[in-house]
């Protein structure tokens, strides 16, 4: 999902070198933001796709690229 979001935000396809799983690779993750919400009242609502696009837009503007 992250690479796809980068490809879409950049308007180009990534060169992918698919390899077998490496030591330290994580097959699956899931974040529980409940403790964050309980302490701060903040609940993240930005999708990966939107967040990556926002970052790419900021980066391009900041570095004038």
GROMACS .gro file of N, CA and C in nm:
model
  195
    1UNK      N    1   0.083  -0.119   0.000
    1UNK     CA    2   0.000   0.000   0.000
    1UNK      C    3   0.087   0.126   0.000
    2UNK      N    4   0.194   0.124   0.078
    2UNK     CA    5   0.280   0.241   0.089
    2UNK      C    6   0.350   0.269  -0.044
    3UNK      N    7   0.402   0.166  -0.108
    3UNK     CA    8   0.472   0.186  -0.236
    3UNK      C    9   0.373   0.233  -0.342
    4UNK      N   10   0.254   0.176  -0.342
    4UNK     CA   11   0.152   0.219  -0.437
    4UNK      C   12   0.116   0.365  -0.415
    5UNK      N   13   0.103   0.407  -0.290
    5UNK     CA   14   0.074   0.547  -0.258
    5UNK      C   15   0.186   0.638  -0.308
    6UNK      N   16   0.311   0.596  -0.289
    6UNK     CA   17   0.425   0.674  -0.340
    6UNK      C   18   0.421   0.683  -0.492
    7UNK      N   19   0.395   0.571  -0.557
    7UNK     CA   20   0.389   0.571  -0.704
    7UNK      C   21   0.283   0.669  -0.752
    8UNK      N   22   0.165   0.664  -0.690
    8UNK     CA   23   0.057   0.753  -0.731
    8UNK      C   24   0.092   0.899  -0.705
    9UNK      N   25   0.149   0.929  -0.589
    9UNK     CA   26   0.182   1.067  -0.554
    9UNK      C   27   0.293   1.122  -0.643
   10UNK      N   28   0.387   1.036  -0.682
   10UNK     CA   29   0.500   1.080  -0.764
   10UNK      C   30   0.470   1.074  -0.913
   11UNK      N   31   0.366   0.998  -0.950
   11UNK     CA   32   0.333   0.985  -1.091
   11UNK      C   33   0.430   0.899  -1.168
   12UNK      N   34   0.495   0.806  -1.098
   12UNK     CA   35   0.586   0.714  -1.167
   12UNK      C   36   0.587   0.580  -1.095
   13UNK      N   37   0.618   0.476  -1.169
   13UNK     CA   38   0.621   0.342  -1.113
   13UNK      C   39   0.759   0.314  -1.052
   14UNK      N   40   0.759   0.253  -0.937
   14UNK     CA   41   0.883   0.218  -0.869
   14UNK      C   42   0.947   0.097  -0.935
   15UNK      N   43   1.079   0.095  -0.935
   15UNK     CA   44   1.151  -0.025  -0.976
   15UNK      C   45   1.152  -0.118  -0.856
   16UNK      N   46   1.088  -0.231  -0.869
   16UNK     CA   47   1.075  -0.323  -0.756
   16UNK      C   48   1.167  -0.443  -0.777
   17UNK      N   49   1.239  -0.479  -0.674
   17UNK     CA   50   1.325  -0.595  -0.675
   17UNK      C   51   1.272  -0.690  -0.568
   18UNK      N   52   1.173  -0.770  -0.607
   18UNK     CA   53   1.107  -0.859  -0.512
   18UNK      C   54   1.204  -0.970  -0.470
   19UNK      N   55   1.222  -0.982  -0.341
   19UNK     CA   56   1.315  -1.080  -0.285
   19UNK      C   57   1.244  -1.163  -0.180
   20UNK      N   58   1.301  -1.277  -0.145
   20UNK     CA   59   1.243  -1.355  -0.035
   20UNK      C   60   1.247  -1.274   0.094
   21UNK      N   61   1.164  -1.311   0.188
   21UNK     CA   62   1.160  -1.242   0.317
   21UNK      C   63   1.299  -1.243   0.379
   22UNK      N   64   1.336  -1.128   0.435
   22UNK     CA   65   1.469  -1.109   0.494
   22UNK      C   66   1.459  -1.113   0.647
   23UNK      N   67   1.569  -1.146   0.713
   23UNK     CA   68   1.568  -1.143   0.860
   23UNK      C   69   1.525  -1.003   0.909
   24UNK      N   70   1.432  -1.000   1.001
   24UNK     CA   71   1.384  -0.874   1.054
   24UNK      C   72   1.260  -0.821   0.983
   25UNK      N   73   1.226  -0.879   0.865
   25UNK     CA   74   1.104  -0.836   0.797
   25UNK      C   75   0.983  -0.873   0.882
   26UNK      N   76   0.882  -0.789   0.877
   26UNK     CA   77   0.759  -0.813   0.951
   26UNK      C   78   0.650  -0.847   0.851
   27UNK      N   79   0.585  -0.960   0.871
   27UNK     CA   80   0.484  -1.004   0.776
   27UNK      C   81   0.356  -0.922   0.788
   28UNK      N   82   0.321  -0.883   0.908
   28UNK     CA   83   0.195  -0.814   0.929
   28UNK      C   84   0.205  -0.727   1.054
   29UNK      N   85   0.147  -0.611   1.048
   29UNK     CA   86   0.146  -0.524   1.166
   29UNK      C   87   0.006  -0.469   1.185
   30UNK      N   88  -0.023  -0.429   1.304
   30UNK     CA   89  -0.148  -0.358   1.330
   30UNK      C   90  -0.125  -0.268   1.450
   31UNK      N   91  -0.160  -0.144   1.435
   31UNK     CA   92  -0.140  -0.047   1.541
   31UNK      C   93  -0.270  -0.028   1.618
   32UNK      N   94  -0.259  -0.024   1.747
   32UNK     CA   95  -0.374   0.006   1.831
   32UNK      C   96  -0.351   0.145   1.889
   33UNK      N   97  -0.427   0.241   1.841
   33UNK     CA   98  -0.409   0.379   1.885
   33UNK      C   99  -0.498   0.414   2.004
   34UNK      N  100  -0.563   0.313   2.061
   34UNK     CA  101  -0.650   0.337   2.177
   34UNK      C  102  -0.576   0.406   2.292
   35UNK      N  103  -0.454   0.358   2.330
   35UNK     CA  104  -0.384   0.427   2.439
   35UNK      C  105  -0.357   0.576   2.406
   36UNK      N  106  -0.323   0.607   2.283
   36UNK     CA  107  -0.301   0.745   2.241
   36UNK      C  108  -0.429   0.825   2.262
   37UNK      N  109  -0.541   0.770   2.216
   37UNK     CA  110  -0.669   0.839   2.231
   37UNK      C  111  -0.705   0.859   2.378
   38UNK      N  112  -0.682   0.755   2.460
   38UNK     CA  113  -0.716   0.765   2.601
   38UNK      C  114  -0.638   0.875   2.672
   39UNK      N  115  -0.515   0.898   2.631
   39UNK     CA  116  -0.431   0.999   2.696
   39UNK      C  117  -0.453   1.138   2.637
   40UNK      N  118  -0.469   1.146   2.505
   40UNK     CA  119  -0.472   1.277   2.440
   40UNK      C  120  -0.606   1.316   2.380
   41UNK      N  121  -0.692   1.218   2.358
   41UNK     CA  122  -0.818   1.244   2.289
   41UNK      C  123  -0.801   1.254   2.139
   42UNK      N  124  -0.679   1.226   2.089
   42UNK     CA  125  -0.649   1.234   1.946
   42UNK      C  126  -0.664   1.098   1.882
   43UNK      N  127  -0.736   1.094   1.770
   43UNK     CA  128  -0.751   0.971   1.694
   43UNK      C  129  -0.709   0.999   1.549
   44UNK      N  130  -0.599   0.937   1.504
   44UNK     CA  131  -0.552   0.959   1.367
   44UNK      C  132  -0.662   0.925   1.266
   45UNK      N  133  -0.676   1.010   1.163
   45UNK     CA  134  -0.779   0.984   1.062
   45UNK      C  135  -0.726   1.001   0.920
   46UNK      N  136  -0.597   1.021   0.905
   46UNK     CA  137  -0.537   1.036   0.773
   46UNK      C  138  -0.497   0.900   0.720
   47UNK      N  139  -0.541   0.868   0.600
   47UNK     CA  140  -0.503   0.741   0.537
   47UNK      C  141  -0.358   0.746   0.493
   48UNK      N  142  -0.299   0.629   0.469
   48UNK     CA  143  -0.161   0.624   0.419
   48UNK      C  144  -0.153   0.697   0.285
   49UNK      N  145  -0.248   0.671   0.198
   49UNK     CA  146  -0.248   0.733   0.065
   49UNK      C  147  -0.250   0.886   0.077
   50UNK      N  148  -0.337   0.939   0.161
   50UNK     CA  149  -0.347   1.084   0.178
   50UNK      C  150  -0.222   1.141   0.245
   51UNK      N  151  -0.172   1.072   0.347
   51UNK     CA  152  -0.053   1.119   0.417
   51UNK      C  153   0.070   1.122   0.328
   52UNK      N  154   0.088   1.019   0.248
   52UNK     CA  155   0.203   1.014   0.156
   52UNK      C  156   0.191   1.126   0.053
   53UNK      N  157   0.071   1.146  -0.003
   53UNK     CA  158   0.052   1.253  -0.100
   53UNK      C  159   0.082   1.389  -0.036
   54UNK      N  160   0.034   1.411   0.085
   54UNK     CA  161   0.061   1.537   0.154
   54UNK      C  162   0.211   1.558   0.173
   55UNK      N  163   0.282   1.452   0.211
   55UNK     CA  164   0.427   1.463   0.230
   55UNK      C  165   0.497   1.493   0.099
   56UNK      N  166   0.462   1.422  -0.007
   56UNK     CA  167   0.525   1.444  -0.138
   56UNK      C  168   0.499   1.587  -0.185
   57UNK      N  169   0.376   1.634  -0.169
   57UNK     CA  170   0.344   1.772  -0.209
   57UNK      C  171   0.428   1.872  -0.129
   58UNK      N  172   0.436   1.852   0.003
   58UNK     CA  173   0.516   1.940   0.087
   58UNK      C  174   0.663   1.937   0.045
   59UNK      N  175   0.718   1.818   0.026
   59UNK     CA  176   0.859   1.801  -0.009
   59UNK      C  177   0.891   1.874  -0.139
   60UNK      N  178   0.805   1.854  -0.240
   60UNK     CA  179   0.830   1.918  -0.369
   60UNK      C  180   0.827   2.070  -0.357
   61UNK      N  181   0.732   2.121  -0.279
   61UNK     CA  182   0.722   2.266  -0.262
   61UNK      C  183   0.840   2.319  -0.181
   62UNK      N  184   0.874   2.252  -0.072
   62UNK     CA  185   0.981   2.297   0.016
   62UNK      C  186   1.117   2.299  -0.055
   63UNK      N  187   1.144   2.192  -0.133
   63UNK     CA  188   1.273   2.180  -0.201
   63UNK      C  189   1.266   2.230  -0.345
   64UNK      N  190   1.150   2.283  -0.387
   64UNK     CA  191   1.133   2.337  -0.519
   64UNK      C  192   1.172   2.235  -0.628
   65UNK      N  193   1.120   2.115  -0.614
   65UNK     CA  194   1.147   2.010  -0.713
   65UNK      C  195   1.018   1.955  -0.773
   0.00000   0.00000   0.00000
